């Protein structure tokens, strides 16, 4: 008689391999290179896709079950927040402008990340990589949706959040985050993975999410804070995918090293430039501050990133280029950016203001070597002028950097009194840049970046007016028609916070909620 | 009180102290569990509790759902055992691990000799033989010390009744000073073992036709010696290379034995390297550090190997970098380095798991 033998249980790795590997086949009536047309042109050499080590072992059924319960929890909290008029519990209505920045500039990028991962997931010949990209693609569309839902409650009460997909495409400063992602999704699949999977999701993600999520927590916004916790349990998976990608690519062939190094240099710089908006948000827009931009950079990049690049050195990877300039600029960029958005407060889709005395003292304490010397006098001057009824609005259009599309507001490495200008000539045309980093990125791929859709150029070329507008008409004023095209209501969605509808409504509603008048 | 923690699929059993998390206990025992945030938010360390009770501590409701708690999942970084616990974790199975049980042993010192001016060889006769895997270590009780000290076994595992330890004198170290100045032939000793997950991955060498590379420095020669004696005695026919580093010729030990083994076994190569040998000493072998000698010997190409590293942290670090630049990566590199709870806390990137 046969004795029953207890079958040894499969380990998680074996189980996962049985469910996810060996799913594809060698094609016969079409060459594999035609089935995966983007897999080789970037020069990355992969010899053995089976060496890919699954960074997480998650199956679709487990994914749905887990995410469904997480989403249920999140929506219960969002509902409770909405029903309790949670928006009246935030520190003050200036806080809502950080949400406008996020909803207009970041949430649509989550959607672009969804598209990007879906696309590269299709493009990789390795099945393990494809499954990992599919999972992240699903995460990203969920993040986009849950962010929009978390913030939609504010749209009922506050201005400037009514047409974020259109604004991302049209409003001038939104071209900064949008062009970053357009650049990534139009790159090849390996570059996209280093750009978004590694550089953004691993190296820079904490600098984006911690300030917004902690900012929400510090300022009484439970809806946005809960979204953050819900997303964080996905971010860890994204980070391990980013790390696996870079290890896999570097281990496959020594020829991959210089290509990957160039991408790390490029995408760290590109990402850092986009984070200028976060720097400004942290130092100027949160009524209750979390930490300064400089402190965040030191903790999340210099310390954590330093440990990473020390380990990557074993593969021959060196830290990203231009770090010395970033190190110098961490004392400056948030002030330079806020000065710019303040001046162009007539052309944007949120409110700006000058910091109070107490806020200026906080800035002096956080930036002891630069704030009082370079920025406070300008801000005090603007505040005095505003008190006299001369709120300064800059009515000219700024020159933009061809690569990062930020106005040329940054200063020379080592000299905060000189604006930094760089230029290159390509096929007889001159292109302008804000920095050595942006110039070098252009010089390597001029045919790509010469196509940049620069909002200022587009306005001058007459491409930012609604149909029927006649710029040759007598007394033509461009600003109102451009704002019309943006979908921005002049004086309602923009200008100074002081005297805005948001400010008045919030005060009235909070008054109604806390008194019997 | 402490509880027993069994980690599947390894089958490894270890002790969790009161209030200690599963993650901390596993890392202290040298078992890497995937983890990242270390405070219950990211869910990287999620494991299945297949037996026993845990307290979920600070685990976030978004990282560990209610239905997962019902199914017996926990976050290892927060979970504190409330009874003996068995977990199933996402870790590699090791077909070559014998997962031998740990026991207490008593024995006596059969012989104690100077191997070099700073290293003593200590031969212990155990009252009953110990079954161990080449590369493992024992914990030796030191009189007057509450914590035992770990020493790798340097001898061939086929003789479990007489084990050899090679112990370097650490100036100011109480345990090694006791070994060097007081321990004498005939003295009774208490120890426990075998411990550790440093052993040769023979089945992978066979399946993928990989050669053996041992990099040893200082008194880190013990485990590689045991491994090499074991492999050669069992008739291993794959290429085996030992790069053994010391400061000067007087600090080389078991040198004649390895030269004799290299003569007797054409598949064994012995590369001794001296880093501070006087120029005029007549030494004709390699000069420099272990990683330099290895790089020169293999012409900077370590592919088709698995490497086993044993020695001081700086040597291990330099060797890993050299191996990786010679195209041998984490999956083929093994070290005897322990991951302590302090390592889990420090700002170290999660790029590498084991090395």
PDB file of N, CA, C and O in Angstrom, chain A residues 394-419:
ATOM      1  N   UNK A 394       3.717  91.862 -12.981  1.00  0.00           N
ATOM      2  CA  UNK A 394       4.592  91.981 -14.138  1.00  0.00           C
ATOM      3  C   UNK A 394       3.770  91.667 -15.388  1.00  0.00           C
ATOM      4  O   UNK A 394       3.225  90.575 -15.517  1.00  0.00           O
ATOM      5  N   UNK A 395       3.696  92.610 -16.299  1.00  0.00           N
ATOM      6  CA  UNK A 395       2.822  92.429 -17.467  1.00  0.00           C
ATOM      7  C   UNK A 395       3.582  91.986 -18.715  1.00  0.00           C
ATOM      8  O   UNK A 395       3.001  91.863 -19.790  1.00  0.00           O
ATOM      9  N   UNK A 396       4.905  91.789 -18.583  1.00  0.00           N
ATOM     10  CA  UNK A 396       5.648  91.289 -19.746  1.00  0.00           C
ATOM     11  C   UNK A 396       5.675  89.764 -19.695  1.00  0.00           C
ATOM     12  O   UNK A 396       5.307  89.163 -18.698  1.00  0.00           O
ATOM     13  N   UNK A 397       6.130  89.167 -20.786  1.00  0.00           N
ATOM     14  CA  UNK A 397       6.226  87.708 -20.789  1.00  0.00           C
ATOM     15  C   UNK A 397       7.690  87.309 -20.612  1.00  0.00           C
ATOM     16  O   UNK A 397       8.565  87.881 -21.251  1.00  0.00           O
ATOM     17  N   UNK A 398       7.964  86.337 -19.738  1.00  0.00           N
ATOM     18  CA  UNK A 398       9.359  85.973 -19.477  1.00  0.00           C
ATOM     19  C   UNK A 398       9.923  85.058 -20.560  1.00  0.00           C
ATOM     20  O   UNK A 398       9.190  84.390 -21.287  1.00  0.00           O
ATOM     21  N   UNK A 399      11.252  85.036 -20.642  1.00  0.00           N
ATOM     22  CA  UNK A 399      11.933  84.100 -21.529  1.00  0.00           C
ATOM     23  C   UNK A 399      11.985  82.747 -20.821  1.00  0.00           C
ATOM     24  O   UNK A 399      12.247  82.677 -19.629  1.00  0.00           O
ATOM     25  N   UNK A 400      11.732  81.682 -21.572  1.00  0.00           N
ATOM     26  CA  UNK A 400      11.701  80.355 -20.954  1.00  0.00           C
ATOM     27  C   UNK A 400      12.919  79.532 -21.359  1.00  0.00           C
ATOM     28  O   UNK A 400      13.459  79.712 -22.449  1.00  0.00           O
ATOM     29  N   UNK A 401      13.293  78.618 -20.494  1.00  0.00           N
ATOM     30  CA  UNK A 401      14.365  77.676 -20.803  1.00  0.00           C
ATOM     31  C   UNK A 401      13.816  76.630 -21.784  1.00  0.00           C
ATOM     32  O   UNK A 401      12.730  76.087 -21.572  1.00  0.00           O
ATOM     33  N   UNK A 402      14.569  76.366 -22.823  1.00  0.00           N
ATOM     34  CA  UNK A 402      14.120  75.443 -23.859  1.00  0.00           C
ATOM     35  C   UNK A 402      13.932  74.014 -23.319  1.00  0.00           C
ATOM     36  O   UNK A 402      13.118  73.260 -23.836  1.00  0.00           O
ATOM     37  N   UNK A 403      14.640  73.656 -22.260  1.00  0.00           N
ATOM     38  CA  UNK A 403      14.591  72.278 -21.765  1.00  0.00           C
ATOM     39  C   UNK A 403      13.577  72.106 -20.637  1.00  0.00           C
ATOM     40  O   UNK A 403      12.654  71.303 -20.744  1.00  0.00           O
ATOM     41  N   UNK A 404      13.737  72.871 -19.525  1.00  0.00           N
ATOM     42  CA  UNK A 404      12.843  72.653 -18.382  1.00  0.00           C
ATOM     43  C   UNK A 404      11.602  73.525 -18.476  1.00  0.00           C
ATOM     44  O   UNK A 404      10.638  73.302 -17.742  1.00  0.00           O
ATOM     45  N   UNK A 405      11.627  74.522 -19.360  1.00  0.00           N
ATOM     46  CA  UNK A 405      10.503  75.426 -19.622  1.00  0.00           C
ATOM     47  C   UNK A 405      10.187  76.345 -18.445  1.00  0.00           C
ATOM     48  O   UNK A 405       9.128  76.979 -18.415  1.00  0.00           O
ATOM     49  N   UNK A 406      11.075  76.423 -17.465  1.00  0.00           N
ATOM     50  CA  UNK A 406      10.915  77.395 -16.377  1.00  0.00           C
ATOM     51  C   UNK A 406      11.451  78.733 -16.889  1.00  0.00           C
ATOM     52  O   UNK A 406      12.431  78.760 -17.630  1.00  0.00           O
ATOM     53  N   UNK A 407      10.809  79.858 -16.516  1.00  0.00           N
ATOM     54  CA  UNK A 407      11.389  81.153 -16.888  1.00  0.00           C
ATOM     55  C   UNK A 407      12.840  81.251 -16.415  1.00  0.00           C
ATOM     56  O   UNK A 407      13.235  80.588 -15.453  1.00  0.00           O
ATOM     57  N   UNK A 408      13.612  82.081 -17.063  1.00  0.00           N
ATOM     58  CA  UNK A 408      15.047  82.182 -16.738  1.00  0.00           C
ATOM     59  C   UNK A 408      15.214  82.973 -15.450  1.00  0.00           C
ATOM     60  O   UNK A 408      15.670  84.129 -15.484  1.00  0.00           O
ATOM     61  N   UNK A 409      14.876  82.354 -14.347  1.00  0.00           N
ATOM     62  CA  UNK A 409      14.858  83.065 -13.066  1.00  0.00           C
ATOM     63  C   UNK A 409      16.011  82.642 -12.178  1.00  0.00           C
ATOM     64  O   UNK A 409      16.237  83.222 -11.128  1.00  0.00           O
ATOM     65  N   UNK A 410      16.727  81.602 -12.575  1.00  0.00           N
ATOM     66  CA  UNK A 410      17.752  81.075 -11.669  1.00  0.00           C
ATOM     67  C   UNK A 410      19.047  81.841 -11.851  1.00  0.00           C
ATOM     68  O   UNK A 410      19.280  82.465 -12.879  1.00  0.00           O
ATOM     69  N   UNK A 411      19.885  81.761 -10.829  1.00  0.00           N
ATOM     70  CA  UNK A 411      21.103  82.575 -10.836  1.00  0.00           C
ATOM     71  C   UNK A 411      22.330  81.717 -11.120  1.00  0.00           C
ATOM     72  O   UNK A 411      22.274  80.503 -11.095  1.00  0.00           O
ATOM     73  N   UNK A 412      23.427  82.410 -11.403  1.00  0.00           N
ATOM     74  CA  UNK A 412      24.699  81.758 -11.728  1.00  0.00           C
ATOM     75  C   UNK A 412      25.157  80.851 -10.581  1.00  0.00           C
ATOM     76  O   UNK A 412      24.999  81.218  -9.417  1.00  0.00           O
ATOM     77  N   UNK A 413      25.750  79.726 -10.933  1.00  0.00           N
ATOM     78  CA  UNK A 413      26.322  78.896  -9.868  1.00  0.00           C
ATOM     79  C   UNK A 413      27.307  79.747  -9.058  1.00  0.00           C
ATOM     80  O   UNK A 413      28.232  80.330  -9.627  1.00  0.00           O
ATOM     81  N   UNK A 414      27.061  79.866  -7.775  1.00  0.00           N
ATOM     82  CA  UNK A 414      27.988  80.608  -6.916  1.00  0.00           C
ATOM     83  C   UNK A 414      27.731  82.106  -6.847  1.00  0.00           C
ATOM     84  O   UNK A 414      28.361  82.796  -6.059  1.00  0.00           O
ATOM     85  N   UNK A 415      26.834  82.660  -7.674  1.00  0.00           N
ATOM     86  CA  UNK A 415      26.578  84.103  -7.610  1.00  0.00           C
ATOM     87  C   UNK A 415      25.084  84.398  -7.718  1.00  0.00           C
ATOM     88  O   UNK A 415      24.535  84.495  -8.811  1.00  0.00           O
ATOM     89  N   UNK A 416      24.426  84.576  -6.575  1.00  0.00           N
ATOM     90  CA  UNK A 416      22.974  84.771  -6.589  1.00  0.00           C
ATOM     91  C   UNK A 416      22.556  86.170  -7.056  1.00  0.00           C
ATOM     92  O   UNK A 416      21.373  86.491  -7.033  1.00  0.00           O
ATOM     93  N   UNK A 417      23.515  87.003  -7.481  1.00  0.00           N
ATOM     94  CA  UNK A 417      23.118  88.328  -7.969  1.00  0.00           C
ATOM     95  C   UNK A 417      23.107  88.396  -9.492  1.00  0.00           C
ATOM     96  O   UNK A 417      22.746  89.415 -10.067  1.00  0.00           O
ATOM     97  N   UNK A 418      23.530  87.327 -10.151  1.00  0.00           N
ATOM     98  CA  UNK A 418      23.563  87.310 -11.618  1.00  0.00           C
ATOM     99  C   UNK A 418      22.626  86.238 -12.158  1.00  0.00           C
ATOM    100  O   UNK A 418      22.747  85.070 -11.811  1.00  0.00           O
ATOM    101  N   UNK A 419      21.695  86.636 -13.023  1.00  0.00           N
ATOM    102  CA  UNK A 419      20.824  85.651 -13.647  1.00  0.00           C
ATOM    103  C   UNK A 419      21.663  84.770 -14.569  1.00  0.00           C
ATOM    104  O   UNK A 419      22.565  85.261 -15.259  1.00  0.00           O
TER     105      UNK A 419
END
